[in-house]
mmCIF file of N, CA and C in Angstrom:
data_model
loop_
_atom_site.group_PDB
_atom_site.id
_atom_site.type_symbol
_atom_site.label_atom_id
_atom_site.label_comp_id
_atom_site.label_asym_id
_atom_site.label_seq_id
_atom_site.Cartn_x
_atom_site.Cartn_y
_atom_site.Cartn_z
ATOM 1 N N UNK Z 19 53.189 222.224 160.848
ATOM 2 C CA UNK Z 19 51.742 222.218 161.327
ATOM 3 C C UNK Z 19 51.533 220.833 161.681
ATOM 4 N N UNK Z 20 51.486 220.599 162.943
ATOM 5 C CA UNK Z 20 51.184 219.404 163.813
ATOM 6 C C UNK Z 20 49.930 218.860 163.603
ATOM 7 N N UNK Z 21 49.654 217.907 162.970
ATOM 8 C CA UNK Z 21 48.316 217.291 162.973
ATOM 9 C C UNK Z 21 47.988 216.224 164.086
ATOM 10 N N UNK Z 22 46.966 215.716 164.381
ATOM 11 C CA UNK Z 22 46.598 214.866 165.376
ATOM 12 C C UNK Z 22 47.479 213.618 165.236
ATOM 13 N N UNK Z 23 47.586 213.236 164.040
ATOM 14 C CA UNK Z 23 48.100 211.892 163.705
ATOM 15 C C UNK Z 23 49.561 211.979 164.179
ATOM 16 N N UNK Z 24 50.218 213.096 163.958
ATOM 17 C CA UNK Z 24 51.476 213.041 164.331
ATOM 18 C C UNK Z 24 51.870 213.093 165.875
ATOM 19 N N UNK Z 25 50.820 213.540 166.697
ATOM 20 C CA UNK Z 25 51.021 213.669 168.033
ATOM 21 C C UNK Z 25 50.607 212.410 168.855
ATOM 22 N N UNK Z 26 49.889 211.305 168.134
ATOM 23 C CA UNK Z 26 49.413 210.056 168.794
ATOM 24 C C UNK Z 26 50.407 209.071 168.532
ATOM 25 N N UNK Z 27 50.750 208.328 169.691
ATOM 26 C CA UNK Z 27 51.749 207.371 169.509
ATOM 27 C C UNK Z 27 51.021 206.085 169.379
ATOM 28 N N UNK Z 28 51.336 205.286 168.340
ATOM 29 C CA UNK Z 28 50.586 204.014 167.999
ATOM 30 C C UNK Z 28 51.639 202.986 168.264
ATOM 31 N N UNK Z 29 51.178 201.916 169.218
ATOM 32 C CA UNK Z 29 52.061 200.833 169.709
ATOM 33 C C UNK Z 29 52.119 199.999 168.538
ATOM 34 N N UNK Z 30 53.433 199.256 168.762
ATOM 35 C CA UNK Z 30 53.623 198.207 167.660
ATOM 36 C C UNK Z 30 52.820 197.137 167.990
ATOM 37 N N UNK Z 31 52.450 196.313 167.033
ATOM 38 C CA UNK Z 31 51.552 195.129 167.149
ATOM 39 C C UNK Z 31 52.492 194.237 167.937
ATOM 40 N N UNK Z 32 51.671 193.255 168.821
ATOM 41 C CA UNK Z 32 52.389 192.202 169.455
ATOM 42 C C UNK Z 32 52.899 191.204 168.517
ATOM 43 N N UNK Z 33 54.115 190.521 168.770
ATOM 44 C CA UNK Z 33 54.522 189.451 167.798
ATOM 45 C C UNK Z 33 53.546 188.486 167.969
ATOM 46 N N UNK Z 34 53.211 187.739 166.643
ATOM 47 C CA UNK Z 34 52.443 186.479 166.578
ATOM 48 C C UNK Z 34 52.657 185.416 167.539
ATOM 49 N N UNK Z 35 53.896 185.096 167.860
ATOM 50 C CA UNK Z 35 54.149 184.216 168.883
ATOM 51 C C UNK Z 35 53.693 184.526 170.348
ATOM 52 N N UNK Z 36 54.026 185.726 170.719
ATOM 53 C CA UNK Z 36 53.538 186.143 171.986
ATOM 54 C C UNK Z 36 52.089 186.111 171.991
ATOM 55 N N UNK Z 37 51.315 186.616 171.047
ATOM 56 C CA UNK Z 37 49.836 186.407 171.131
ATOM 57 C C UNK Z 37 49.293 185.034 171.166
ATOM 58 N N UNK Z 38 49.917 184.189 170.348
ATOM 59 C CA UNK Z 38 49.582 182.758 170.351
ATOM 60 C C UNK Z 38 49.748 182.185 171.855
ATOM 61 N N UNK Z 39 50.919 182.504 172.467
ATOM 62 C CA UNK Z 39 51.473 181.968 173.846
ATOM 63 C C UNK Z 39 50.318 182.532 174.862
ATOM 64 N N UNK Z 40 49.974 183.802 174.925
ATOM 65 C CA UNK Z 40 49.050 184.323 175.649
ATOM 66 C C UNK Z 40 47.592 183.716 175.583
ATOM 67 N N UNK Z 41 47.183 183.619 174.378
ATOM 68 C CA UNK Z 41 45.885 182.873 174.055
ATOM 69 C C UNK Z 41 45.987 181.561 174.655
ATOM 70 N N UNK Z 42 47.124 180.664 174.334
ATOM 71 C CA UNK Z 42 47.091 179.472 174.881
ATOM 72 C C UNK Z 42 47.067 179.514 176.318
ATOM 73 N N UNK Z 43 47.834 180.281 177.107
ATOM 74 C CA UNK Z 43 47.572 180.496 178.540
ATOM 75 C C UNK Z 43 46.096 180.658 178.933
ATOM 76 N N UNK Z 44 45.568 181.643 178.334
ATOM 77 C CA UNK Z 44 43.992 181.931 178.552
ATOM 78 C C UNK Z 44 43.123 180.857 178.460
ATOM 79 N N UNK Z 45 43.445 180.011 177.338
ATOM 80 C CA UNK Z 45 42.290 179.020 177.042
ATOM 81 C C UNK Z 45 42.778 177.791 178.124
ATOM 82 N N UNK Z 46 43.880 177.673 178.502
ATOM 83 C CA UNK Z 46 44.333 176.518 179.461
ATOM 84 C C UNK Z 46 44.378 176.862 180.833
ATOM 85 N N UNK Z 47 43.722 178.079 181.332
ATOM 86 C CA UNK Z 47 43.738 178.530 182.689
ATOM 87 C C UNK Z 47 42.973 177.469 183.356
ATOM 88 N N UNK Z 48 43.347 177.614 184.735
ATOM 89 C CA UNK Z 48 42.794 176.669 185.924
ATOM 90 C C UNK Z 48 41.508 177.617 186.229
ATOM 91 N N UNK Z 49 40.497 176.705 186.672
ATOM 92 C CA UNK Z 49 39.309 177.228 187.159
ATOM 93 C C UNK Z 49 39.496 178.398 188.143
ATOM 94 N N UNK Z 50 38.704 179.495 188.137
ATOM 95 C CA UNK Z 50 38.990 180.534 189.140
ATOM 96 C C UNK Z 50 40.016 181.595 188.567
ATOM 97 N N UNK Z 51 40.730 181.432 187.639
ATOM 98 C CA UNK Z 51 41.576 182.294 187.062
ATOM 99 C C UNK Z 51 41.015 182.918 185.763
ATOM 100 N N UNK Z 52 40.866 184.360 186.127
ATOM 101 C CA UNK Z 52 40.342 185.167 185.016
ATOM 102 C C UNK Z 52 41.269 185.517 183.850
ATOM 103 N N UNK Z 53 40.415 185.857 182.787
ATOM 104 C CA UNK Z 53 41.206 186.469 181.597
ATOM 105 C C UNK Z 53 41.891 187.683 181.978
ATOM 106 N N UNK Z 54 41.295 188.559 182.817
ATOM 107 C CA UNK Z 54 41.730 189.644 183.360
ATOM 108 C C UNK Z 54 43.161 189.585 184.116
ATOM 109 N N UNK Z 55 43.205 188.571 184.837
ATOM 110 C CA UNK Z 55 44.327 188.200 185.547
ATOM 111 C C UNK Z 55 45.497 187.669 184.598
ATOM 112 N N UNK Z 56 45.166 186.943 183.580
ATOM 113 C CA UNK Z 56 46.136 186.606 182.546
ATOM 114 C C UNK Z 56 46.736 187.707 181.857
ATOM 115 N N UNK Z 57 45.797 188.453 181.440
ATOM 116 C CA UNK Z 57 46.086 189.726 180.603
ATOM 117 C C UNK Z 57 47.061 190.619 181.448
ATOM 118 N N UNK Z 58 46.769 190.868 182.764
ATOM 119 C CA UNK Z 58 47.707 191.666 183.499
ATOM 120 C C UNK Z 58 49.102 191.035 183.825
ATOM 121 N N UNK Z 59 49.111 189.700 184.063
ATOM 122 C CA UNK Z 59 50.348 189.043 184.209
ATOM 123 C C UNK Z 59 51.293 189.223 182.967
ATOM 124 N N UNK Z 60 50.637 189.073 181.715
ATOM 125 C CA UNK Z 60 51.426 189.051 180.560
ATOM 126 C C UNK Z 60 51.472 190.615 179.955
ATOM 127 N N UNK Z 61 50.911 191.510 180.533
ATOM 128 C CA UNK Z 61 51.160 192.793 180.199
ATOM 129 C C UNK Z 61 50.537 193.432 179.147
ATOM 130 N N UNK Z 62 49.230 192.808 178.893
ATOM 131 C CA UNK Z 62 48.512 193.170 177.793
ATOM 132 C C UNK Z 62 47.020 193.716 178.575
ATOM 133 N N UNK Z 63 46.405 194.462 177.709
ATOM 134 C CA UNK Z 63 45.018 195.032 178.272
ATOM 135 C C UNK Z 63 43.989 193.674 178.155
ATOM 136 N N UNK Z 64 43.230 193.639 179.206
ATOM 137 C CA UNK Z 64 42.185 192.602 179.121
ATOM 138 C C UNK Z 64 41.354 192.616 177.784
ATOM 139 N N UNK Z 65 41.028 193.840 177.538
ATOM 140 C CA UNK Z 65 40.165 193.761 176.187
ATOM 141 C C UNK Z 65 41.028 193.473 175.029
ATOM 142 N N UNK Z 66 42.330 193.719 174.862
ATOM 143 C CA UNK Z 66 43.028 193.119 173.977
ATOM 144 C C UNK Z 66 43.111 191.736 173.886
ATOM 145 N N UNK Z 67 43.327 191.052 175.097
ATOM 146 C CA UNK Z 67 43.176 189.672 175.041
ATOM 147 C C UNK Z 67 41.927 189.021 174.687
ATOM 148 N N UNK Z 68 40.707 189.507 175.012
ATOM 149 C CA UNK Z 68 39.379 189.226 174.833
ATOM 150 C C UNK Z 68 39.389 189.293 173.081
ATOM 151 N N UNK Z 69 39.972 190.304 172.544
ATOM 152 C CA UNK Z 69 39.723 190.458 171.080
ATOM 153 C C UNK Z 69 40.456 189.422 170.376
ATOM 154 N N UNK Z 70 41.739 189.212 170.832
ATOM 155 C CA UNK Z 70 42.485 188.144 170.223
ATOM 156 C C UNK Z 70 41.720 186.874 170.329
ATOM 157 N N UNK Z 71 41.164 186.495 171.432
ATOM 158 C CA UNK Z 71 40.364 185.189 171.665
ATOM 159 C C UNK Z 71 39.335 185.217 170.678
ATOM 160 N N UNK Z 72 38.500 186.200 170.590
ATOM 161 C CA UNK Z 72 37.301 186.302 169.888
ATOM 162 C C UNK Z 72 37.709 186.039 168.316
ATOM 163 N N UNK Z 73 38.661 186.679 167.941
ATOM 164 C CA UNK Z 73 39.072 186.739 166.484
ATOM 165 C C UNK Z 73 39.713 185.421 166.313
ATOM 166 N N UNK Z 74 40.273 184.706 167.043
ATOM 167 C CA UNK Z 74 41.032 183.266 166.998
ATOM 168 C C UNK Z 74 39.796 182.261 166.716
ATOM 169 N N UNK Z 75 38.601 182.449 167.505
ATOM 170 C CA UNK Z 75 37.369 181.662 167.333
ATOM 171 C C UNK Z 75 36.728 181.831 165.966
ATOM 172 N N UNK Z 76 36.707 183.093 165.642
ATOM 173 C CA UNK Z 76 36.173 183.497 164.255
ATOM 174 C C UNK Z 76 37.008 182.710 163.308
ATOM 175 N N UNK Z 77 38.131 183.037 163.306
ATOM 176 C CA UNK Z 77 39.097 182.429 162.369
ATOM 177 C C UNK Z 77 39.124 180.763 162.246
ATOM 178 N N UNK Z 78 38.832 180.277 163.558
ATOM 179 C CA UNK Z 78 38.728 178.639 163.460
ATOM 180 C C UNK Z 78 37.240 178.310 163.148
ATOM 181 N N UNK Z 79 36.285 179.294 163.095
ATOM 182 C CA UNK Z 79 35.099 178.797 162.476
ATOM 183 C C UNK Z 79 34.127 178.279 163.630
ATOM 184 N N UNK Z 80 34.658 178.448 164.835
ATOM 185 C CA UNK Z 80 33.699 178.190 165.918
ATOM 186 C C UNK Z 80 32.967 179.386 166.523
ATOM 187 N N UNK Z 81 32.976 180.417 165.812
ATOM 188 C CA UNK Z 81 32.215 181.670 166.191
ATOM 189 C C UNK Z 81 31.870 182.275 164.967
ATOM 190 N N UNK Z 82 30.659 182.930 164.866
ATOM 191 C CA UNK Z 82 30.352 183.678 163.530
ATOM 192 C C UNK Z 82 31.014 184.996 163.381
ATOM 193 N N UNK Z 83 31.414 185.473 162.403
ATOM 194 C CA UNK Z 83 32.044 186.820 162.221
ATOM 195 C C UNK Z 83 32.918 186.739 160.928
ATOM 196 N N UNK Z 84 33.734 187.925 160.806
ATOM 197 C CA UNK Z 84 34.589 187.943 159.672
ATOM 198 C C UNK Z 84 36.113 187.753 160.058
ATOM 199 N N UNK Z 85 36.607 186.715 159.124
ATOM 200 C CA UNK Z 85 37.767 186.126 159.503
ATOM 201 C C UNK Z 85 38.895 187.220 159.311
ATOM 202 N N UNK Z 86 40.007 186.946 160.009
ATOM 203 C CA UNK Z 86 41.175 188.158 159.787
ATOM 204 C C UNK Z 86 41.541 188.235 158.479
ATOM 205 N N UNK Z 87 41.646 187.139 157.537
ATOM 206 C CA UNK Z 87 42.046 187.240 156.067
ATOM 207 C C UNK Z 87 40.968 188.002 155.415
ATOM 208 N N UNK Z 88 39.616 187.702 155.591
ATOM 209 C CA UNK Z 88 38.655 188.458 154.916
ATOM 210 C C UNK Z 88 38.725 189.954 155.208
ATOM 211 N N UNK Z 89 38.955 190.305 156.575
ATOM 212 C CA UNK Z 89 39.260 191.738 156.936
ATOM 213 C C UNK Z 89 40.266 192.451 156.052
ATOM 214 N N UNK Z 90 41.354 191.639 155.738
ATOM 215 C CA UNK Z 90 42.548 192.288 155.074
ATOM 216 C C UNK Z 90 42.051 192.617 153.718
ATOM 217 N N UNK Z 91 41.304 191.732 153.032
ATOM 218 C CA UNK Z 91 40.638 191.939 151.742
ATOM 219 C C UNK Z 91 39.843 193.158 151.627
ATOM 220 N N UNK Z 92 38.925 193.395 152.732
ATOM 221 C CA UNK Z 92 38.138 194.449 152.844
ATOM 222 C C UNK Z 92 38.811 195.748 152.974
ATOM 223 N N UNK Z 93 40.011 195.783 153.695
ATOM 224 C CA UNK Z 93 40.694 196.918 153.803
ATOM 225 C C UNK Z 93 41.479 197.333 152.410
ATOM 226 N N UNK Z 94 41.805 196.260 151.749
ATOM 227 C CA UNK Z 94 42.516 196.568 150.410
ATOM 228 C C UNK Z 94 41.410 197.128 149.437
ATOM 229 N N UNK Z 95 40.220 196.687 149.494
ATOM 230 C CA UNK Z 95 39.201 197.113 148.711
ATOM 231 C C UNK Z 95 38.691 198.379 148.841
ATOM 232 N N UNK Z 96 38.723 198.785 150.334
ATOM 233 C CA UNK Z 96 38.301 199.966 150.464
ATOM 234 C C UNK Z 96 39.356 201.129 150.145
ATOM 235 N N UNK Z 97 40.580 200.699 150.226
ATOM 236 C CA UNK Z 97 41.782 201.634 149.793
ATOM 237 C C UNK Z 97 41.557 201.830 148.343
ATOM 238 N N UNK Z 98 41.474 200.738 147.540
ATOM 239 C CA UNK Z 98 41.072 200.929 146.019
ATOM 240 C C UNK Z 98 39.831 201.862 145.767
ATOM 241 N N UNK Z 99 38.963 201.715 146.339
ATOM 242 C CA UNK Z 99 37.833 202.538 146.169
ATOM 243 C C UNK Z 99 38.145 204.114 146.558
ATOM 244 N N UNK Z 100 38.821 204.178 147.629
ATOM 245 C CA UNK Z 100 39.101 205.585 148.014
ATOM 246 C C UNK Z 100 39.966 206.169 146.975
ATOM 247 N N UNK Z 101 40.961 205.524 146.530
ATOM 248 C CA UNK Z 101 41.862 206.017 145.334
ATOM 249 C C UNK Z 101 41.181 206.337 144.146
ATOM 250 N N UNK Z 102 40.175 205.516 143.762
ATOM 251 C CA UNK Z 102 39.384 205.857 142.808
ATOM 252 C C UNK Z 102 38.598 207.008 142.793
ATOM 253 N N UNK Z 103 37.941 207.176 143.877
ATOM 254 C CA UNK Z 103 37.170 208.325 144.198
ATOM 255 C C UNK Z 103 37.823 209.601 144.365
ATOM 256 N N UNK Z 104 39.143 209.588 144.869
ATOM 257 C CA UNK Z 104 39.812 210.864 144.958
ATOM 258 C C UNK Z 104 40.584 211.234 143.721
ATOM 259 N N UNK Z 105 40.909 210.234 142.864
ATOM 260 C CA UNK Z 105 41.608 210.433 141.717
ATOM 261 C C UNK Z 105 40.942 211.599 140.637
ATOM 262 N N UNK Z 106 39.617 211.303 140.450
ATOM 263 C CA UNK Z 106 39.006 212.293 139.500
ATOM 264 C C UNK Z 106 38.977 213.670 140.098
ATOM 265 N N UNK Z 107 38.786 213.825 141.378
ATOM 266 C CA UNK Z 107 38.817 215.194 141.912
ATOM 267 C C UNK Z 107 40.209 215.798 141.706
ATOM 268 N N UNK Z 108 41.359 214.998 141.869
ATOM 269 C CA UNK Z 108 42.626 215.514 141.546
ATOM 270 C C UNK Z 108 42.775 216.041 140.231
ATOM 271 N N UNK Z 109 42.293 215.084 139.261
ATOM 272 C CA UNK Z 109 42.245 215.585 137.874
ATOM 273 C C UNK Z 109 41.680 216.577 137.452
ATOM 274 N N UNK Z 110 40.534 216.895 138.083
ATOM 275 C CA UNK Z 110 39.632 218.082 137.810
ATOM 276 C C UNK Z 110 40.372 219.300 138.297
ATOM 277 N N UNK Z 111 40.998 219.366 139.558
ATOM 278 C CA UNK Z 111 41.694 220.533 140.001
ATOM 279 C C UNK Z 111 42.850 220.847 139.049
ATOM 280 N N UNK Z 112 43.496 219.834 138.623
ATOM 281 C CA UNK Z 112 44.649 220.166 137.691
ATOM 282 C C UNK Z 112 44.013 220.716 136.200
ATOM 283 N N UNK Z 113 43.118 220.322 135.782
ATOM 284 C CA UNK Z 113 42.570 220.646 134.532
ATOM 285 C C UNK Z 113 41.887 222.087 134.826
ATOM 286 N N UNK Z 114 41.326 222.309 135.810
ATOM 287 C CA UNK Z 114 40.790 223.575 136.078
ATOM 288 C C UNK Z 114 41.767 224.798 136.268
ATOM 289 N N UNK Z 115 42.986 224.277 136.745
ATOM 290 C CA UNK Z 115 44.014 225.478 136.874
ATOM 291 C C UNK Z 115 44.587 225.790 135.511
ATOM 292 N N UNK Z 116 44.407 224.830 134.449
ATOM 293 C CA UNK Z 116 44.816 225.070 133.188
ATOM 294 C C UNK Z 116 44.088 226.051 132.501
ATOM 295 N N UNK Z 117 42.738 226.210 132.636
ATOM 296 C CA UNK Z 117 41.858 227.056 132.049
ATOM 297 C C UNK Z 117 41.854 228.467 132.485
ATOM 298 N N UNK Z 118 42.587 228.699 133.547
ATOM 299 C CA UNK Z 118 42.751 230.066 134.184
ATOM 300 C C UNK Z 118 43.682 230.961 133.518
ATOM 301 N N UNK Z 119 44.636 230.520 132.710
ATOM 302 C CA UNK Z 119 45.780 231.371 132.008
ATOM 303 C C UNK Z 119 45.360 231.667 130.614
#
C-alpha cells in the first residue's frame, strides 16, 4: 500500500557550511547583483536563499520572528502533545477489545 509519503522524494538539507557560504556571498554581493542570480549560481532556489537570509536575521535579532532554536522547541512540544493525545485512544481500543470476549 503505497502512501503519498513514500512517493515523495525529500531532499537532504544543505550542509551548514554551504548555507553559511551562500548567505555570505549574498550579503556581500556587488550592487546590481540579485539574490536570484546568486541562488542560481549556487544551485539553490531563490526562495530557499531568501528563507535562509530571513532566518539568519531573526536568529541575529535584527528582524522580528521566531528563532531557529525556539522553533525546535516548539516542534518537540507539539510532538509530546500529539503523543499524549493519541495514547489514550490507543489504550481505549485495547481495553474495548478485551470486553468483547
